[in-house]
CSV table of C-alpha atoms in Angstrom, one decimal:
chain,number,residue,atom,x,y,z
A,177,MET,CA,79.4,61.7,18.9
A,178,ASN,CA,79.8,65.0,17.2
A,179,ARG,CA,81.3,68.1,18.9
A,180,LYS,CA,78.0,69.6,19.8
A,181,GLN,CA,76.8,66.5,21.6
A,182,THR,CA,80.0,66.4,23.5
A,183,LEU,CA,79.7,69.9,24.8
A,184,VAL,CA,76.1,69.2,26.0
A,185,THR,CA,77.2,66.2,27.9
A,186,VAL,CA,80.0,68.1,29.6
A,187,ALA,CA,77.7,70.9,30.6
A,188,LEU,CA,75.2,68.5,32.1
A,189,ALA,CA,78.0,66.8,34.1
A,190,VAL,CA,79.3,70.1,35.5
A,191,ALA,CA,75.8,71.1,36.5
A,192,LEU,CA,75.3,67.9,38.4
A,193,VAL,CA,78.6,68.3,40.3
A,194,LEU,CA,77.9,72.0,41.1
A,195,GLY,CA,74.4,71.1,42.3
A,196,GLY,CA,75.7,68.5,44.6
A,197,ALA,CA,78.3,70.9,46.1
A,198,VAL,CA,75.7,73.6,46.6
A,199,ALA,CA,73.5,71.1,48.4
A,200,ASP,CA,76.3,70.0,50.6
A,201,LEU,CA,77.3,73.6,51.4
A,202,THR,CA,73.6,74.4,52.2
A,203,ALA,CA,73.3,71.4,54.5
A,204,GLN,CA,76.6,72.3,56.3
A,205,THR,CA,75.5,75.9,56.7
A,206,GLY,CA,72.1,74.8,58.1
A,207,ALA,CA,73.9,72.5,60.6
A,208,ASP,CA,76.2,75.2,61.8
A,209,SER,CA,73.3,77.7,62.2
A,210,SER,CA,71.3,75.1,64.0
A,211,ALA,CA,74.1,74.6,66.5
A,212,ALA,CA,74.6,78.3,67.0
A,213,VAL,CA,70.9,78.9,67.6
A,214,LYS,CA,70.8,75.9,70.0
A,215,THR,CA,73.7,77.4,72.0
A,216,LEU,CA,72.0,80.8,72.2
A,217,LEU,CA,68.7,79.2,73.4
A,218,ASP,CA,70.6,77.2,76.1
A,219,GLU,CA,72.3,80.4,77.3
A,220,ALA,CA,69.0,82.3,77.3
A,221,ARG,CA,67.3,79.5,79.3
A,222,LYS,CA,70.1,79.5,81.9
A,223,LEU,CA,69.5,83.3,82.3
A,224,GLY,CA,65.8,82.7,83.0
A,225,ALA,CA,64.3,83.6,79.6
A,226,LYS,CA,61.8,80.7,79.8
A,227,GLY,CA,60.2,82.3,83.0
A,228,GLN,CA,60.9,86.0,82.3
A,229,LEU,CA,60.1,86.1,78.6
A,230,PRO,CA,57.7,83.1,78.1
A,231,LEU,CA,56.0,84.3,74.9
A,232,THR,CA,59.2,85.1,73.0
A,233,TRP,CA,60.8,81.9,74.3
A,234,TRP,CA,58.0,79.5,73.2
A,235,ASP,CA,57.7,81.2,69.8
A,236,LEU,CA,61.4,81.0,69.1
A,237,ASP,CA,61.6,77.4,70.4
A,238,GLN,CA,58.8,76.3,68.1
A,239,ARG,CA,60.3,78.0,65.1
A,240,TYR,CA,63.7,76.4,65.8
A,241,ASP,CA,62.1,72.9,66.0
A,242,ALA,CA,60.2,73.5,62.7
A,243,ALA,CA,63.4,74.7,61.0
A,244,ARG,CA,65.2,71.6,62.0
A,245,GLU,CA,62.4,69.3,60.9
A,246,THR,CA,61.8,70.9,57.5
A,247,GLY,CA,65.5,71.8,56.7
A,248,ALA,CA,65.0,75.5,56.5
A,249,ASP,CA,66.9,77.7,54.1
A,250,ALA,CA,69.8,80.1,55.0
A,251,VAL,CA,67.5,83.2,55.3
A,252,THR,CA,65.3,81.4,57.9
A,253,TRP,CA,68.4,80.3,59.9
A,254,ASP,CA,69.8,83.9,59.8
A,255,GLN,CA,66.5,85.2,61.2
A,256,LEU,CA,66.5,82.6,63.9
A,257,LEU,CA,70.1,83.4,64.8
A,258,THR,CA,69.2,87.1,65.1
A,259,ASP,CA,66.2,86.4,67.2
A,260,ALA,CA,68.0,84.0,69.5
A,261,THR,CA,70.8,86.5,70.0
A,262,ARG,CA,68.3,89.2,70.9
A,263,LEU,CA,66.5,86.8,73.3
A,264,ARG,CA,69.8,85.9,75.0
A,265,ASN,CA,70.7,89.6,75.4
A,266,GLN,CA,67.2,90.4,76.8
A,267,ALA,CA,67.4,87.6,79.4
A,268,ALA,CA,70.9,88.8,80.4
A,269,PHE,CA,69.7,92.3,80.9
A,270,ILE,CA,66.7,91.2,83.0
A,271,ASP,CA,69.0,89.0,85.1
A,272,ASP,CA,71.4,91.8,85.7
A,273,MET,CA,68.6,94.2,86.7
A,274,ARG,CA,67.2,91.6,89.1
A,275,GLN,CA,70.6,91.3,90.8
A,276,ARG,CA,71.1,95.1,91.0
A,277,LYS,CA,67.6,95.5,92.5
A,278,SER,CA,68.4,92.9,95.3
A,279,GLY,CA,71.7,94.7,96.1
A,280,MET,CA,70.1,98.1,96.2
A,281,GLU,CA,67.3,96.9,98.5
A,282,ALA,CA,69.8,95.6,101.0
A,283,LEU,CA,71.9,98.8,100.8
A,284,LEU,CA,68.8,100.9,101.3
A,285,GLY,CA,67.9,99.0,104.4
A,286,ARG,CA,71.3,99.6,105.9
A,287,PHE,CA,71.2,103.3,104.9
A,288,ASP,CA,67.8,103.7,106.7
A,289,GLN,CA,69.1,101.9,109.8
A,290,ALA,CA,72.1,104.2,110.0
A,291,LEU,CA,69.8,107.3,109.8
A,292,ALA,CA,67.6,105.8,112.5
A,293,GLU,CA,70.6,105.3,114.8
A,294,ILE,CA,71.6,108.9,114.3
A,295,ALA,CA,68.0,110.1,115.1
A,296,ALA,CA,67.9,108.0,118.3
A,297,LEU,CA,71.2,109.4,119.5
A,298,SER,CA,70.0,112.9,118.9
A,299,GLY,CA,66.6,112.4,120.5
A,300,VAL,CA,64.8,113.1,117.2
A,301,THR,CA,61.6,111.2,116.2
A,302,MET,CA,61.6,110.0,112.6
A,303,ASP,CA,58.6,109.6,110.2
A,304,ARG,CA,58.3,105.8,109.7
A,305,GLU,CA,56.8,106.3,106.2
A,306,LEU,CA,59.9,107.9,104.8
A,307,THR,CA,63.0,106.2,103.4
A,308,GLY,CA,66.2,106.9,101.5
A,309,THR,CA,66.8,110.4,100.4
A,310,SER,CA,63.5,111.7,101.8
A,311,LEU,CA,64.3,110.2,105.2
A,312,SER,CA,67.8,111.8,105.2
A,313,ALA,CA,66.3,115.2,104.3
A,314,ASP,CA,63.7,115.0,107.0
A,315,LEU,CA,66.4,114.0,109.6
A,316,LEU,CA,68.6,116.9,108.5
A,317,THR,CA,65.7,119.4,108.9
A,318,LYS,CA,64.8,118.1,112.4
A,319,LEU,CA,68.5,118.2,113.5
A,320,GLN,CA,68.8,121.8,112.4
A,321,GLY,CA,65.6,122.6,114.3
A,322,GLU,CA,66.9,120.9,117.4
A,323,GLN,CA,70.2,122.8,117.1
A,324,LEU,CA,68.3,126.1,116.8
A,325,ARG,CA,66.2,125.2,119.9
A,326,ARG,CA,69.2,124.5,122.0
A,327,ARG,CA,71.0,127.6,120.8
A,328,VAL,CA,68.1,129.7,121.9
A,329,LEU,CA,68.1,127.9,125.2
A,330,VAL,CA,71.8,128.7,125.7
A,331,ASP,CA,71.3,132.3,124.8
A,332,SER,CA,68.4,132.6,127.2
A,333,LEU,CA,70.4,131.1,130.0
A,334,THR,CA,73.3,133.4,129.2
A,335,VAL,CA,71.0,136.5,129.4
A,336,ALA,CA,69.4,135.2,132.7
A,337,ASN,CA,72.9,134.6,134.2
A,338,ARG,CA,74.0,138.1,133.3
A,339,ARG,CA,71.0,139.6,134.8
A,340,LEU,CA,71.3,137.6,138.0
A,341,ASN,CA,74.9,138.5,138.4
A,342,GLU,CA,74.0,142.2,138.0
A,343,ALA,CA,71.2,141.8,140.6
A,344,VAL,CA,72.9,139.8,143.3
A,345,GLY,CA,76.6,139.7,142.3
A,346,GLY,CA,77.0,136.3,143.9
A,347,SER,CA,78.6,133.1,142.6
A,348,MET,CA,76.9,131.6,139.6
A,349,ALA,CA,78.7,128.3,139.5
A,350,VAL,CA,75.6,126.2,139.0
A,351,GLN,CA,74.4,128.3,136.1
A,352,ASP,CA,77.8,128.5,134.6
A,353,SER,CA,78.0,124.7,134.8
A,354,GLN,CA,74.6,124.4,133.0
A,355,ILE,CA,75.6,126.8,130.3
A,356,THR,CA,78.9,125.0,129.8
A,357,ALA,CA,77.1,121.7,129.6
A,358,LEU,CA,74.7,123.1,127.0
A,359,HIS,CA,77.6,124.5,125.0
A,360,VAL,CA,79.1,121.0,125.0
A,361,GLU,CA,75.8,119.5,124.0
A,362,VAL,CA,75.4,122.0,121.2
A,363,SER,CA,78.9,121.3,120.0
A,364,ALA,CA,78.1,117.6,120.1
A,365,LEU,CA,74.9,118.3,118.1
A,366,ARG,CA,76.8,120.3,115.6
A,367,GLN,CA,79.2,117.4,115.2
A,368,THR,CA,76.4,115.0,114.8
A,369,LEU,CA,74.7,117.3,112.3
A,370,TRP,CA,78.0,117.6,110.4
A,371,GLU,CA,78.4,113.8,110.4
A,372,THR,CA,74.8,113.4,109.2
A,373,GLU,CA,75.3,115.9,106.3
A,374,LEU,CA,78.5,114.0,105.4
A,375,ARG,CA,76.7,110.7,105.5
A,376,VAL,CA,73.8,111.9,103.5
A,377,GLY,CA,76.1,113.5,101.0
A,378,VAL,CA,78.2,110.4,100.6
A,379,ALA,CA,75.1,108.2,100.4
A,380,GLU,CA,73.5,110.3,97.7
A,381,ALA,CA,76.7,110.5,95.7
A,382,ASP,CA,77.7,106.8,96.2
A,383,ARG,CA,75.8,104.6,98.6
A,384,SER,CA,78.4,101.8,98.2
A,385,ALA,CA,81.0,104.2,99.6
A,386,ALA,CA,78.8,104.9,102.6
A,387,GLU,CA,78.4,101.2,103.2
A,388,VAL,CA,82.2,100.9,103.4
A,389,VAL,CA,82.4,103.8,105.9
A,390,LEU,CA,79.8,102.3,108.2
A,391,SER,CA,81.4,98.9,108.0
A,392,ARG,CA,84.8,100.3,108.9
A,393,LYS,CA,83.3,102.2,111.8
A,394,GLN,CA,81.6,99.0,113.1
A,395,GLN,CA,84.8,97.0,112.8
A,396,HIS,CA,86.6,99.8,114.8
A,397,GLU,CA,83.9,99.6,117.5
A,398,ASP,CA,84.1,95.8,117.6
A,399,ALA,CA,87.9,96.0,118.0
A,400,ILE,CA,87.6,98.4,120.9
A,401,ALA,CA,85.1,96.2,122.6
A,402,GLN,CA,87.4,93.2,122.2
A,403,VAL,CA,90.4,95.2,123.6
A,404,ARG,CA,88.4,96.2,126.8
A,405,LEU,CA,88.0,92.4,127.6
A,406,ASN,CA,91.7,91.8,127.4
A,407,PHE,CA,92.9,93.9,130.4
A,408,THR,CA,92.0,94.3,134.1
A,409,PRO,CA,91.5,97.8,135.5
A,410,GLU,CA,94.9,97.5,137.3
A,411,GLU,CA,96.7,96.6,134.0
A,412,ALA,CA,95.3,99.2,131.6
A,413,GLU,CA,92.4,101.5,130.9
A,414,VAL,CA,90.9,101.7,127.3
A,415,LEU,CA,90.0,105.2,126.3
A,416,VAL,CA,88.6,106.6,123.0
A,417,THR,CA,89.4,110.2,122.0
A,418,GLY,CA,87.2,112.6,120.1
A,419,ASP,CA,88.9,111.7,116.8
A,420,GLY,CA,88.4,108.0,117.3
A,421,SER,CA,91.9,107.2,118.4
A,422,VAL,CA,92.2,104.4,121.0
A,423,VAL,CA,94.4,105.1,124.1
A,424,LEU,CA,95.7,102.1,126.1
A,425,ARG,CA,96.6,103.7,129.4
A,426,VAL,CA,98.9,101.1,130.8
A,427,HIS,CA,99.6,101.0,134.6
A,428,GLY,CA,100.8,97.4,134.8
A,429,ILE,CA,104.2,97.7,133.2
A,430,ALA,CA,106.7,98.0,136.0
A,431,PHE,CA,110.1,99.8,135.9
A,432,ALA,CA,112.7,100.1,138.6
A,433,VAL,CA,113.0,103.5,140.2
A,434,GLY,CA,114.9,105.8,137.8
A,435,SER,CA,115.3,103.0,135.2
A,436,ALA,CA,114.0,102.4,131.7
A,437,GLN,CA,114.4,98.7,131.9
A,438,VAL,CA,111.1,96.7,132.2
A,439,SER,CA,111.0,94.5,135.3
A,440,ALA,CA,110.9,90.7,134.9
A,441,GLY,CA,107.6,89.0,134.3
A,442,GLN,CA,106.1,91.6,132.0
A,443,GLU,CA,106.1,89.4,128.8
A,444,ASN,CA,102.4,88.4,129.0
A,445,LEU,CA,101.2,92.0,129.4
A,446,VAL,CA,103.4,93.2,126.5
A,447,ALA,CA,102.1,90.3,124.3
A,448,ARG,CA,98.5,91.3,125.1
A,449,LEU,CA,99.3,94.9,124.3
A,450,ALA,CA,100.7,93.9,120.9
A,451,ALA,CA,97.6,91.7,120.3
A,452,ALA,CA,95.4,94.7,121.0
A,453,VAL,CA,97.4,96.9,118.6
A,454,GLY,CA,97.1,94.1,116.0
A,455,LEU,CA,93.3,94.5,116.0
A,456,PHE,CA,93.7,97.9,114.2
A,457,PRO,CA,95.6,97.1,111.0
A,458,GLY,CA,97.0,100.1,109.2
A,459,ALA,CA,96.6,102.4,112.3
A,460,SER,CA,99.5,104.7,113.3
A,461,LEU,CA,101.1,103.9,116.7
A,462,ASN,CA,102.6,106.3,119.3
A,463,VAL,CA,104.0,105.2,122.6
A,464,GLU,CA,104.0,108.0,125.3
A,465,GLY,CA,105.9,107.9,128.6
A,466,HIS,CA,104.7,109.8,131.7
A,467,THR,CA,106.1,110.2,135.2
A,468,ASP,CA,105.0,111.8,138.5
A,469,ASP,CA,106.6,115.1,139.6
A,470,THR,CA,109.2,113.5,141.9
A,471,GLY,CA,112.7,114.8,141.0
A,472,SER,CA,113.6,117.4,138.3
A,473,ARG,CA,111.5,118.0,135.3
A,474,ASP,CA,114.3,117.5,132.8
A,475,ALA,CA,115.3,114.2,134.4
A,476,ASN,CA,111.7,113.0,134.2
A,477,LEU,CA,111.4,114.1,130.6
A,478,ARG,CA,114.5,112.0,129.7
A,479,LEU,CA,113.3,109.0,131.7
A,480,SER,CA,109.8,109.0,130.3
A,481,ARG,CA,111.2,109.2,126.7
A,482,ARG,CA,113.5,106.2,127.4
A,483,ARG,CA,110.7,104.2,128.9
A,484,ALA,CA,108.5,104.9,125.9
A,485,GLU,CA,111.3,103.8,123.6
A,486,THR,CA,111.8,100.6,125.5
A,487,VAL,CA,108.1,99.7,125.3
A,488,ALA,CA,108.0,100.6,121.6
A,489,VAL,CA,110.9,98.2,120.9
A,490,LEU,CA,109.1,95.4,122.8
A,491,LEU,CA,105.9,96.0,120.8
A,492,ALA,CA,107.8,96.1,117.5
A,493,GLU,CA,109.4,92.7,118.3
A,494,SER,CA,106.0,91.2,119.2
A,495,LEU,CA,104.3,92.7,116.1
A,496,GLY,CA,107.2,91.9,113.7
A,497,ARG,CA,107.5,95.6,112.8
A,498,ASP,CA,110.4,98.0,112.3
A,499,PRO,CA,110.8,99.9,115.6
A,500,ALA,CA,111.3,103.1,113.5
A,501,ALA,CA,107.6,102.8,112.4
A,502,ILE,CA,106.4,103.4,116.0
A,503,SER,CA,106.8,106.9,117.2
A,504,THR,CA,107.6,107.7,120.8
A,505,THR,CA,107.2,110.7,123.1
A,506,GLY,CA,108.3,111.5,126.6
A,507,TYR,CA,106.0,114.0,128.5
A,508,GLY,CA,107.6,113.6,132.0
A,509,PRO,CA,105.3,115.1,134.6
A,510,ASP,CA,103.6,117.5,132.2
A,511,ARG,CA,100.4,115.5,131.7
A,512,PRO,CA,99.2,114.1,135.0
A,513,VAL,CA,95.9,112.3,135.3
A,514,ALA,CA,95.8,112.5,139.1
A,515,LEU,CA,97.1,114.6,141.9
A,516,ASN,CA,100.8,114.1,142.7
A,517,SER,CA,100.1,115.0,146.4
A,518,THR,CA,99.1,111.4,147.1
A,519,VAL,CA,100.8,108.0,146.7
A,520,GLU,CA,97.9,106.7,144.7
A,521,GLY,CA,97.9,109.8,142.4
A,522,ARG,CA,101.6,109.5,141.7
A,523,ALA,CA,101.2,105.8,140.9
A,524,LEU,CA,98.5,106.7,138.3
A,525,ASN,CA,100.7,109.4,136.8
A,526,ARG,CA,103.6,106.9,136.3
A,527,ARG,CA,102.2,105.2,133.2
A,528,ILE,CA,102.7,104.3,129.5
A,529,ASP,CA,100.0,105.5,127.0
A,530,VAL,CA,99.9,103.4,123.8
A,531,VAL,CA,98.0,105.6,121.3
A,532,ILE,CA,96.4,103.8,118.3
A,533,GLY,CA,95.4,106.3,115.6
A,534,MET,CA,92.0,106.1,113.8
A,535,VAL,CA,92.3,104.4,110.4
A,536,GLN,CA,91.0,106.7,107.7
C-alpha cells in the first residue's frame, strides 16, 4: 500500500469514529431534552394546565409524543423545551390568580359585613346592591348626613331652651337632660364616623390589615364575654372603658381593718383574676386600691397603695411575671363609686380595680 492509499484509509477511519461519537452525543442530548420536557409537562399538569389551557396542552403533548417516536433533532427538542416552559409558567400564573381571587372574595365578604354592622349600630339603611369601596363611600355619606341632622336638632333644642328660659325663667332640667343626651349621641356618632373613616381608609389601603384589626377586636370582645362568666356580682364587676380597657372591679378580696394583708381563703379568687388577665396577652396591667372615707385621707391613700401592691404581687406570682411589670396606684377615698353615708356604699368603695389596657 502506497502512502496515498494509507492516508485515505486513515481518513475514512477517523470519519467513522467521529460519526459514531456525534450520533451518540445527539442521542444523549435527545434523551436529556425528552426528560426535561416530560418534567415540565408533569409540573404543568399538576398546576391544572390540562383543564385551564386544553388546546395548548394537547398540541404540546402530541408534539412531544411525535418527537420521542421519530427521534427528533436538537432544534425540535429546543423548541419543545421552550414551549413546555412557557406552558408551565402560564399554568402557574393562572393557579396563582385563582387562589388570589378566592382570598379576595372572602375578604370582601368580611369587609361588607363590617360595614353592615356599623350601619346597623348607627341606624342607617344601606343599599343592598353596593359592595366594597362603593358601599363604604355610601355609608360615609349617610353617616355624615345623620350627623348633620342631629346637629341641627341639638341647635334647635338649644334655641328653644334659651327662649323658654327667657319666657318663664323656670327650671329646664328635662330639656337640659335631652340636650346633654343628644350631645352624647352626637359625640358617639362622631366617634363612629371617625372609626368608619379609619376602617374605610385602612381597607382601601390594605384590606388584609383591616382584617387583622377586626379579628383582634373580635378576640378582645370574646375575651371580655369569657371574663364576665368567671365572677359573681358579689366577687367582681366587669366594666369596659371608652378606650377599650377592661376594669375588673373586685369587691370579693377581703382585708383586715387597716391592714394590707389578704385574708385567708382568697386563693381561688386571685387565681381566677390571674386567669382573666391571661386572656389579654400583651396588655398593660395596673392594680388600683380604693377605700371609703373613714379615717384620714393620707392614711387611706397609704393603705390603698399597699393593698394594691399586695394584690399585684399575688397576680404576678400566679401569672409568672415580674411584679415590677405590674403598675400600682392608691387612690384612697378620692374615687368613690357609691355614697359613703351608708354601710353598703362604704363597702362598695372599699375595692380593688384591676385595669387591663387595650392591646394596640
